[in-house]
PDB file of C-alpha atoms and ligand atoms in Angstrom:
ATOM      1  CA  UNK A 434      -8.406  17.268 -10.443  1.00  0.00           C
ATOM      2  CA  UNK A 435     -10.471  19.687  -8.344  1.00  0.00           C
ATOM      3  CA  UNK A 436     -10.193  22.906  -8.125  1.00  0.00           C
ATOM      4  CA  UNK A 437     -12.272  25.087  -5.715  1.00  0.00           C
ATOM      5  CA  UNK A 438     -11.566  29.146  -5.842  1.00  0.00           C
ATOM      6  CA  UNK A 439     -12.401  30.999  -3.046  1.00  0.00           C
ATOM      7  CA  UNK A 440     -13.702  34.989  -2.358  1.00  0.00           C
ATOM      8  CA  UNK A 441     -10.686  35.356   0.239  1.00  0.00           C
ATOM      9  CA  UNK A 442      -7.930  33.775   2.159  1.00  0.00           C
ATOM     10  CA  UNK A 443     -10.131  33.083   5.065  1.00  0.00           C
ATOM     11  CA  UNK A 444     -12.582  31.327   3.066  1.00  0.00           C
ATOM     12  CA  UNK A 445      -9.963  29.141   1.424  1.00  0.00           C
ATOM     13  CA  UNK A 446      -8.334  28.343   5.197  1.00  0.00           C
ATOM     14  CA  UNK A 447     -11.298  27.354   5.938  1.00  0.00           C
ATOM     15  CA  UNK A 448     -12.318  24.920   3.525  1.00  0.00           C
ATOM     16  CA  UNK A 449      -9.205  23.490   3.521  1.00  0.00           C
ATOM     17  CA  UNK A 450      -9.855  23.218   7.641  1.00  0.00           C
ATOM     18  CA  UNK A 451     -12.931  21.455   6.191  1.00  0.00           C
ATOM     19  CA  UNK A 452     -11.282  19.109   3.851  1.00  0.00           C
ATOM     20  CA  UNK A 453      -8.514  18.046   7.345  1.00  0.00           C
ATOM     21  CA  UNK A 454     -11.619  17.691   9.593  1.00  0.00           C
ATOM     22  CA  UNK A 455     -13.658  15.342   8.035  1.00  0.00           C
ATOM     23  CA  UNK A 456     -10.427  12.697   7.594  1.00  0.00           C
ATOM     24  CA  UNK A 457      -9.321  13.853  11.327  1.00  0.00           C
ATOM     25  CA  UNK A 458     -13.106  13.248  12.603  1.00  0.00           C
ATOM     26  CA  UNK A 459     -14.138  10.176  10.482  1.00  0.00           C
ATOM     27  CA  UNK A 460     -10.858   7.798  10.565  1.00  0.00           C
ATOM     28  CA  UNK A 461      -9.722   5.957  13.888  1.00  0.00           C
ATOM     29  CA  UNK A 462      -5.987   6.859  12.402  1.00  0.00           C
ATOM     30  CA  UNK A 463      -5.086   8.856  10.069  1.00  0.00           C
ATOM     31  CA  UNK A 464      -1.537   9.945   8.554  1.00  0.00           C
ATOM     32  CA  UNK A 465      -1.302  13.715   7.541  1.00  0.00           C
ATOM     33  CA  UNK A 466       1.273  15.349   5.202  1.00  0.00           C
ATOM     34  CA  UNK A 467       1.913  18.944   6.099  1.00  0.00           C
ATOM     35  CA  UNK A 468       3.907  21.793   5.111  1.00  0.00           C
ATOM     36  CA  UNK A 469       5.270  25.127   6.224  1.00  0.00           C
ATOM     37  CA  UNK A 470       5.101  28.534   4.574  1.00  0.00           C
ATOM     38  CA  UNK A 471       3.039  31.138   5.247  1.00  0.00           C
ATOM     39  CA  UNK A 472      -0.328  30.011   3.055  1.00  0.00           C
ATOM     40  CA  UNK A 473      -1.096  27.150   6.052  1.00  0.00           C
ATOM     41  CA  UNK A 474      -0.808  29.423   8.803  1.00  0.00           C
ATOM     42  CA  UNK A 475      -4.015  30.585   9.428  1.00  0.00           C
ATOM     43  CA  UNK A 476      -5.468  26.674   8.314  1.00  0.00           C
ATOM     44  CA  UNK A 477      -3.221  25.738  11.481  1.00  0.00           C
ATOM     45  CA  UNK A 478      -4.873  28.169  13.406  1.00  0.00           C
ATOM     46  CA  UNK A 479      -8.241  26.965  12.688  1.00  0.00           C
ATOM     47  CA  UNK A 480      -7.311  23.731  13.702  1.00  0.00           C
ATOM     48  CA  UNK A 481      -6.248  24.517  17.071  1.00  0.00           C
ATOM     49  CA  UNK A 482      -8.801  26.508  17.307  1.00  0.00           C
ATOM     50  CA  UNK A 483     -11.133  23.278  16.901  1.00  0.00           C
ATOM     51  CA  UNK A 484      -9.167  21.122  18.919  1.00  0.00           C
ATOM     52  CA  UNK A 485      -9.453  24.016  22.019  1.00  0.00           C
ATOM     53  CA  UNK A 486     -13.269  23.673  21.649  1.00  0.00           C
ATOM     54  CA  UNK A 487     -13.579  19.708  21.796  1.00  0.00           C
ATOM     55  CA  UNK A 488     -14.062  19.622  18.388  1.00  0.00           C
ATOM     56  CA  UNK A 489     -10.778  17.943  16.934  1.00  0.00           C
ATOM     57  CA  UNK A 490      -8.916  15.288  18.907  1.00  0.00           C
ATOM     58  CA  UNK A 491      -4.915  14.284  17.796  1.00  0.00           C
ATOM     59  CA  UNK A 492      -4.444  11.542  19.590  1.00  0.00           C
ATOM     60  CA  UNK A 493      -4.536   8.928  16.829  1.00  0.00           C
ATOM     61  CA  UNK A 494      -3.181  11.424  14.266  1.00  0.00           C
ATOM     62  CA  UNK A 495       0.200  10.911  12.734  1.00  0.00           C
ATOM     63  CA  UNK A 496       2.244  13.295  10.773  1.00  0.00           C
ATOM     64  CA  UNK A 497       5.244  14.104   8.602  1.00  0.00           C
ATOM     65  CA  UNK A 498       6.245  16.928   7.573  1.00  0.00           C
ATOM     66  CA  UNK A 499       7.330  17.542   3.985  1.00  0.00           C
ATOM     67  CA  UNK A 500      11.183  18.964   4.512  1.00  0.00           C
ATOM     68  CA  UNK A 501      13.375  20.349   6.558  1.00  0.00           C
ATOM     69  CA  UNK A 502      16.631  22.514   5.743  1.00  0.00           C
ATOM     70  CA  UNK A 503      19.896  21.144   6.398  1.00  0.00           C
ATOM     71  CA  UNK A 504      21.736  21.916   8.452  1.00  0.00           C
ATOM     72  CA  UNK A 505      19.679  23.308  10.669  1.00  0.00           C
ATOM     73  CA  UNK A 506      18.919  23.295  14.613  1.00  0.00           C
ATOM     74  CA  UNK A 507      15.370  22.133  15.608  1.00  0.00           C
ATOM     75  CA  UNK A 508      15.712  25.360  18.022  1.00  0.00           C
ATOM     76  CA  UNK A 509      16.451  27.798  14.966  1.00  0.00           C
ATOM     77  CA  UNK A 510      13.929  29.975  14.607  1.00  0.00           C
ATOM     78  CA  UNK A 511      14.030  29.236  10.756  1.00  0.00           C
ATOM     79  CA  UNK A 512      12.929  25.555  11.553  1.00  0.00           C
ATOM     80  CA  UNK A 513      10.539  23.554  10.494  1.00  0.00           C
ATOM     81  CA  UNK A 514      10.443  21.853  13.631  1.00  0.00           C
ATOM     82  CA  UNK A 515       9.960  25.255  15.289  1.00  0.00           C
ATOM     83  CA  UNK A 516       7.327  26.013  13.155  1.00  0.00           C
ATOM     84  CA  UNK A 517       5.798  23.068  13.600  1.00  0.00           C
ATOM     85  CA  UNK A 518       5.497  23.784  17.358  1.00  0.00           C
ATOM     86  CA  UNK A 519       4.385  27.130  17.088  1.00  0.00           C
ATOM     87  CA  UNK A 520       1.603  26.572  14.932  1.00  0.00           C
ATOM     88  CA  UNK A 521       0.446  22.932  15.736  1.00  0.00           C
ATOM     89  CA  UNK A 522       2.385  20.680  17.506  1.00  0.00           C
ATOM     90  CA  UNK A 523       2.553  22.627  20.551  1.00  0.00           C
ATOM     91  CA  UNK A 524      -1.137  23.699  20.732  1.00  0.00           C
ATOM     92  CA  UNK A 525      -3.019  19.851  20.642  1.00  0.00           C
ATOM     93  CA  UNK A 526      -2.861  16.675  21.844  1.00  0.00           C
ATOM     94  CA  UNK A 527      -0.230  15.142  18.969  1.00  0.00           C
ATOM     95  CA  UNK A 528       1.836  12.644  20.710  1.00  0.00           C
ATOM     96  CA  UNK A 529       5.231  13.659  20.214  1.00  0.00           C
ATOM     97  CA  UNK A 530       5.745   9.945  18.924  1.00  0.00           C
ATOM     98  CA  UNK A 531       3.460  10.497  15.866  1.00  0.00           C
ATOM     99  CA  UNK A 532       4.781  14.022  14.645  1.00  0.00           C
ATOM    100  CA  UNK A 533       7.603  13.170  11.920  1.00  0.00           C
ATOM    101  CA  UNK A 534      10.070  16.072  10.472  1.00  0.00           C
ATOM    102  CA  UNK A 535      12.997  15.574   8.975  1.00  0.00           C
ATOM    103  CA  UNK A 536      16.190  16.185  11.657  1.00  0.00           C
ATOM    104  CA  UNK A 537      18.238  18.592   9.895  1.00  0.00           C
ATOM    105  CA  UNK A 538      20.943  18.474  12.793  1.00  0.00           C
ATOM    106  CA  UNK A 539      21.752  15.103  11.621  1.00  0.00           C
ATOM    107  CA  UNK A 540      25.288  14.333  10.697  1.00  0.00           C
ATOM    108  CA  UNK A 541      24.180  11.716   8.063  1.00  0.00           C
ATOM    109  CA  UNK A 542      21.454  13.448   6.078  1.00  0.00           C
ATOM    110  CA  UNK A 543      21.535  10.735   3.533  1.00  0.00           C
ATOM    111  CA  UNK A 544      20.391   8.062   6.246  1.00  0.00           C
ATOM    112  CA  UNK A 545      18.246  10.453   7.741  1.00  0.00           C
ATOM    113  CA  UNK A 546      16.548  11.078   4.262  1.00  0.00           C
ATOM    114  CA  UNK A 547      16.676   7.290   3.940  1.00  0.00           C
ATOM    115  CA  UNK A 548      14.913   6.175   7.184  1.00  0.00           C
ATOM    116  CA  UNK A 549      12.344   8.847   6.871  1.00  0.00           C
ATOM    117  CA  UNK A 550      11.312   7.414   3.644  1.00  0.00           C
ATOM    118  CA  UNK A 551      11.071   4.141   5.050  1.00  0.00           C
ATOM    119  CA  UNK A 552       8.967   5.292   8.135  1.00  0.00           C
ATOM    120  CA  UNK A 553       6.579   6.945   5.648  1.00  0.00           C
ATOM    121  CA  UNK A 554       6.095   3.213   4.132  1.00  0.00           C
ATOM    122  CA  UNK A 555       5.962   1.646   7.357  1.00  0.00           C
ATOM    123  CA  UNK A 556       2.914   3.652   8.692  1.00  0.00           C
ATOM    124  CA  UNK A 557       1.133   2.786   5.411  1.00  0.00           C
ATOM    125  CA  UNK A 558       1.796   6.031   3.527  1.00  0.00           C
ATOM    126  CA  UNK A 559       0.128   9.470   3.970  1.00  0.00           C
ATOM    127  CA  UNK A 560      -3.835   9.441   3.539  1.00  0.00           C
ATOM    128  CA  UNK A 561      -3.802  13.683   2.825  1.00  0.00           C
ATOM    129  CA  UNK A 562      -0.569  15.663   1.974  1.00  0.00           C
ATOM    130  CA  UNK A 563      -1.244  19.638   2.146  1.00  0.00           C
ATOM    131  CA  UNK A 564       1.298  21.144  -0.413  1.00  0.00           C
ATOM    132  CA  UNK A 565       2.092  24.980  -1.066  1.00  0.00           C
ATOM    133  CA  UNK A 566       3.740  25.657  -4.286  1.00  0.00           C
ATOM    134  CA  UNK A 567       6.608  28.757  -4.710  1.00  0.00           C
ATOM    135  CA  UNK A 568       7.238  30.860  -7.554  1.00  0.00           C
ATOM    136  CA  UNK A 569       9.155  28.852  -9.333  1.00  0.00           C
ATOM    137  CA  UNK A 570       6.837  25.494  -9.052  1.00  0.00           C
ATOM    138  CA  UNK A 571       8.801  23.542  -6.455  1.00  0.00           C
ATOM    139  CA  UNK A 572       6.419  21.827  -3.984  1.00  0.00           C
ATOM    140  CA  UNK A 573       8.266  20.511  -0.768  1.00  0.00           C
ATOM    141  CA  UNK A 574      11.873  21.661  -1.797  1.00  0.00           C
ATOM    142  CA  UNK A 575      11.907  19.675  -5.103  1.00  0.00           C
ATOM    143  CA  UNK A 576      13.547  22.334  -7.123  1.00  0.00           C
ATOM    144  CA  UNK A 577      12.967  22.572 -10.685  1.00  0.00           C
ATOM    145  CA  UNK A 578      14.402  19.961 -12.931  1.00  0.00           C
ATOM    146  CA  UNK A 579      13.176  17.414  -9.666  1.00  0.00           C
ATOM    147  CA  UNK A 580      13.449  13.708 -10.670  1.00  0.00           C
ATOM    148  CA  UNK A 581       9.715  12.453 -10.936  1.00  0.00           C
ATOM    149  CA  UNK A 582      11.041   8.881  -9.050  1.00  0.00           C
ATOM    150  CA  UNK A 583      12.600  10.845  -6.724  1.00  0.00           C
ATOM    151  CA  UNK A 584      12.303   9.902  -2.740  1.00  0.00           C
ATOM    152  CA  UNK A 585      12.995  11.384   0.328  1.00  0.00           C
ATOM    153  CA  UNK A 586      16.664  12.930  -0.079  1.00  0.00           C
ATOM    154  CA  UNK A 587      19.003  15.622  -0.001  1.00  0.00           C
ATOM    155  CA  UNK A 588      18.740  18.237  -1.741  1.00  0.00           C
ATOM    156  CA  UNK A 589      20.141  21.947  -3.633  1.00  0.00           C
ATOM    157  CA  UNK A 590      18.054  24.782  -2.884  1.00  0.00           C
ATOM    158  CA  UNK A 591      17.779  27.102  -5.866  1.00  0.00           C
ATOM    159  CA  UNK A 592      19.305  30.440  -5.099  1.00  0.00           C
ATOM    160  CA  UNK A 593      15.529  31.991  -5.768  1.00  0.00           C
ATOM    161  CA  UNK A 594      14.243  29.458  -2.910  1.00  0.00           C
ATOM    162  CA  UNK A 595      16.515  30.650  -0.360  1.00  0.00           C
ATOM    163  CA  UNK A 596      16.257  34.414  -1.055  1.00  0.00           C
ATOM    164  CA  UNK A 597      12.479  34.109  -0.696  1.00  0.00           C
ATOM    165  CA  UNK A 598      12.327  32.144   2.634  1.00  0.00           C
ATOM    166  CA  UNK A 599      14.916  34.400   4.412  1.00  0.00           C
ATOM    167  CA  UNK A 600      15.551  38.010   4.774  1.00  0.00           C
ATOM    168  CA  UNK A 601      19.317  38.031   3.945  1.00  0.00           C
ATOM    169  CA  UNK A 602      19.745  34.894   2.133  1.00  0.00           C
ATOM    170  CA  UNK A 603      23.565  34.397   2.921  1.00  0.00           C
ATOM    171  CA  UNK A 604      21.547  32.666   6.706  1.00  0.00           C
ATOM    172  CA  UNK A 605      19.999  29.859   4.431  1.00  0.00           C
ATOM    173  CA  UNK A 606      21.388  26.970   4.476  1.00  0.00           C
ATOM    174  CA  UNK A 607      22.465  25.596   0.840  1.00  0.00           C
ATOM    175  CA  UNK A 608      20.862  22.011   1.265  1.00  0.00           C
ATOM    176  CA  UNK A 609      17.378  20.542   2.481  1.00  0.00           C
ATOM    177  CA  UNK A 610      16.030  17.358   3.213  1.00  0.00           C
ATOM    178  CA  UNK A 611      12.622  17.174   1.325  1.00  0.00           C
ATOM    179  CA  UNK A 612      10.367  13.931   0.548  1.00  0.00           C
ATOM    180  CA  UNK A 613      10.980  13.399  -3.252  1.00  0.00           C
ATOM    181  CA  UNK A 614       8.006  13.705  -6.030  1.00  0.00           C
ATOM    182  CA  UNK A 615       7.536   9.754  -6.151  1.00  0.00           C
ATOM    183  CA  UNK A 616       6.825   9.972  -2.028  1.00  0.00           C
ATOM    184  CA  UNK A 617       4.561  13.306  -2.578  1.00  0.00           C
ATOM    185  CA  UNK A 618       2.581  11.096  -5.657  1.00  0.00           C
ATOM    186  CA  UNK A 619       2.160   7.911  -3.036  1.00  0.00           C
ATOM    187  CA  UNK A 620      -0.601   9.881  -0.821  1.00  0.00           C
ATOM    188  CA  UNK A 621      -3.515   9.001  -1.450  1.00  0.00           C
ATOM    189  CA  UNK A 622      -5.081  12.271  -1.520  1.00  0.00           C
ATOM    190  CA  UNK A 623      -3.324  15.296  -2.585  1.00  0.00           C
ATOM    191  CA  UNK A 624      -4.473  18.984  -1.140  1.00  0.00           C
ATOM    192  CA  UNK A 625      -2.542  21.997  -3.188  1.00  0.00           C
ATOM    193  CA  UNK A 626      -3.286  25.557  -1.489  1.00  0.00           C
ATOM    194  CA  UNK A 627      -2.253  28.798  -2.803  1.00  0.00           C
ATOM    195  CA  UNK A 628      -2.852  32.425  -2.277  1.00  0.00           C
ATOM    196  CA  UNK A 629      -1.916  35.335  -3.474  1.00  0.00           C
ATOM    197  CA  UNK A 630      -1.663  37.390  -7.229  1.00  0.00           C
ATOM    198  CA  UNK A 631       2.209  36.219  -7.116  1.00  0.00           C
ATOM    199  CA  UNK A 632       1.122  32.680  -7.463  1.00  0.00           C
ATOM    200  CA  UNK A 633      -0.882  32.884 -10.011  1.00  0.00           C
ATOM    201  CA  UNK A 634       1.559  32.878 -13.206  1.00  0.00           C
ATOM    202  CA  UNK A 635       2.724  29.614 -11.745  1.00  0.00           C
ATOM    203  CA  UNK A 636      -0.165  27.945 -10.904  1.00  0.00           C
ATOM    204  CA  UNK A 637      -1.148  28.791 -14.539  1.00  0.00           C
ATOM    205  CA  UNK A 638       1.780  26.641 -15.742  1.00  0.00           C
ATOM    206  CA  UNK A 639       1.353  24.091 -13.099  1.00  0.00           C
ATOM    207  CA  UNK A 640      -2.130  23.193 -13.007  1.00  0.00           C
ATOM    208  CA  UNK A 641      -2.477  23.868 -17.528  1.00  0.00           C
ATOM    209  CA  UNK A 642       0.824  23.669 -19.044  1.00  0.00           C
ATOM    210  CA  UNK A 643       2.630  20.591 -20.030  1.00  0.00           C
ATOM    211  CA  UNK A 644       3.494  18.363 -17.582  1.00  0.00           C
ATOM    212  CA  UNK A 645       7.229  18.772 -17.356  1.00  0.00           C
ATOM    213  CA  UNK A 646      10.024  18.752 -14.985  1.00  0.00           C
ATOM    214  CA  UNK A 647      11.475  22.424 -15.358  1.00  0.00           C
ATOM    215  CA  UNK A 648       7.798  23.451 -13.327  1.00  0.00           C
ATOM    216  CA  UNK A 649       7.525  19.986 -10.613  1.00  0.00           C
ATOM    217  CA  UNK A 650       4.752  20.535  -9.039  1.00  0.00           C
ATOM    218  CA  UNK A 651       3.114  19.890 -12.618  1.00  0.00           C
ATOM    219  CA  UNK A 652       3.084  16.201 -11.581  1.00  0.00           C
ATOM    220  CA  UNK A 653       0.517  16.769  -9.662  1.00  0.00           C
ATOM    221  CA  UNK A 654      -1.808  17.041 -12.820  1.00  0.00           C
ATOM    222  CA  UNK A 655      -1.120  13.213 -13.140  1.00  0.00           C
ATOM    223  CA  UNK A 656      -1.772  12.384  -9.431  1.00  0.00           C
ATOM    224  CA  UNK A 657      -5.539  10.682  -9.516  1.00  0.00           C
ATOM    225  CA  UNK A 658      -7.117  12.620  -6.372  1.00  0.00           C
ATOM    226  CA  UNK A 659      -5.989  15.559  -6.407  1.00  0.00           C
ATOM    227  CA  UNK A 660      -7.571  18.875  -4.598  1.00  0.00           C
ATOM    228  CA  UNK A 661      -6.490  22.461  -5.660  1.00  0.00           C
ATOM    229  CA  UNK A 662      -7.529  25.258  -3.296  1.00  0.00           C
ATOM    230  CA  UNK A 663      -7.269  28.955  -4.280  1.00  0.00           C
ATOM    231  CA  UNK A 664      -8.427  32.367  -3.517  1.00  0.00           C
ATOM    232  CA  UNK A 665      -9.073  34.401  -6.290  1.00  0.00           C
ATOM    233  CA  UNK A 666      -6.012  36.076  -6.825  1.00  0.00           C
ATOM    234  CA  UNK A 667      -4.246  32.864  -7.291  1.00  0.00           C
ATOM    235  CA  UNK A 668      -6.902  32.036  -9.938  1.00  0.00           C
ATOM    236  CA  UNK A 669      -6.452  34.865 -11.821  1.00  0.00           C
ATOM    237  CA  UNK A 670      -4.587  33.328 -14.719  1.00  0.00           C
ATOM    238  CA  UNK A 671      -6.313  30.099 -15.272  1.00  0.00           C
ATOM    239  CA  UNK A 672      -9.061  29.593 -17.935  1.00  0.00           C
ATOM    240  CA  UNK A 673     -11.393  28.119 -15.344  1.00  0.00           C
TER     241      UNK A 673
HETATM  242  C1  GLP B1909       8.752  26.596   1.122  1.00  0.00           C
HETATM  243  C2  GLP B1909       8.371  25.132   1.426  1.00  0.00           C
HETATM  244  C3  GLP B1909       7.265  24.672   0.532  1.00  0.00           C
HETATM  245  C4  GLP B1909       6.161  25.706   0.525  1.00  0.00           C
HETATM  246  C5  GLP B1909       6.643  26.958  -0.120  1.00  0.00           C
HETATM  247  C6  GLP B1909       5.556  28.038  -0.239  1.00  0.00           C
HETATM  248  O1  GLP B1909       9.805  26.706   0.230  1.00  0.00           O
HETATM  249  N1  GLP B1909       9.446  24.206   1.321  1.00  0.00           N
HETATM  250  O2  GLP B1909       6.777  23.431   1.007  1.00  0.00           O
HETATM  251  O3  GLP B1909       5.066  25.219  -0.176  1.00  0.00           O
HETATM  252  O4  GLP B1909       7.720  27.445   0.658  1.00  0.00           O
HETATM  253  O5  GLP B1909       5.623  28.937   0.793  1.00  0.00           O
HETATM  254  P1  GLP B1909       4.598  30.093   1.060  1.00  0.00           P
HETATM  255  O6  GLP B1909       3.345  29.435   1.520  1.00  0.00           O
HETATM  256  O7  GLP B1909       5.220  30.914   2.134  1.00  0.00           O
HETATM  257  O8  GLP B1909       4.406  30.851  -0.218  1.00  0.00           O
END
């Protein structure tokens, strides 16, 4: 494991922008992992940013996206796939064929969760999955207590996971579709980014506790390339 602290969200956005380029720049095709939340948002921006000045080119690039709730409309503003498009997908040269979220408006989630799995395998798995991490250490929607051979399925959200994520959370949907911990530990490279003083108890237990399945994203300790990007606040509690 790596872990690099940085003076300031910007900085960190930006090396993590660092870490995306050099895999978008040096491979002829490359399959991303990325994820919503507000710690990417400004990393997205930087890549757009790139991609406006000739600098990054998405043509051969491939993505999935970690999760999606369910149900949920691809036009809700609460979706991923919304999100997606304002942030990214909307703003480069992705081909519409290689961008991969979950569909939440689905009437057969299982299948859904099911092919998506299988279309992860079939493009060779993901080279770099970008995770964020919540409060209570899920990472994608695996909730605490997250099977660690778990795939791409549907899932509970804990009551704390959808009070965070929307303002009244009677709106959330109850259920999300979210790749499991075994498809998470298949990329090859792992990038975990967090910001913020309220992550910082968690990424304590996460990154230096026990590995155990009450806190999920500490399987990530096991995972052999593993990046861990943090501004200082986030750092605060770790004895690095
Ligand atoms: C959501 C997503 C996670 C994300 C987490 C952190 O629940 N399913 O993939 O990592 O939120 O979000 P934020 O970056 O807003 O703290």
């Amino acid at each position: 494991m790596e872990i690099s602290v940085h003076d300031n969200y910007e900085e960190l956005c930006r090396f993590v922008y660092r870490v995306f380029a050099r895999r978008i720049l040096s491979e002829a095709r490359v399959t991303l992992g990325l994820a919503t939340g507000n710690t990417p948002k400004r990393f997205y921006e930087l890549l757009v940013d790139q991609y406006e000045r000739g600098v990054l080119n998405f043509q051969d690039v491939i993505t999935f996206n970690l999760d999606e709730y369910y149900p949920m409309d691809p036009d809700d503003p609460h979706s991923f796939v919304r999100y997606m498009r304002e942030h990214l997908v909307d703003h480069v040269n992705l081909r519409q064929e290689h961008v991969h979220i979950p569909d939440g408006s689905t009437e057969d989630p299982e299948r859904e969760a099911e092919t998506y799995e299988k279309r992860i395998r079939d493009r060779g798995g993901i080279d770099l999955q970008l995770l964020g991490i919540a409060e209570n250490g899920h990472i994608g929607f695996n909730e605490p207590g997250s099977d660690w051979e778990s795939e791409t399925r549907l899932v509970t959200l804990d009551q704390h996971t959808r009070e965070r994520n929307f303002e009244d959370p009677e709106d959330a949907p109850s259920r999300a579709i979210t790749m499991g911990i075994k498809t998470i530990m298949r990329s090859k490279h792992i990038l975990l980014m967090a910001a913020g003083d309220h992550k910082a108890d968690v990424l304590q237990k996460a990154l230096e506790g026990p590995v155990r399945k009450e806190v999920p994203a500490s399987v990530l300790q096991l995972h052999p390339q593993l990046t861990v990007a943090l501004d200082r606040d986030a750092a605060t509690a770790l004895s690095i």
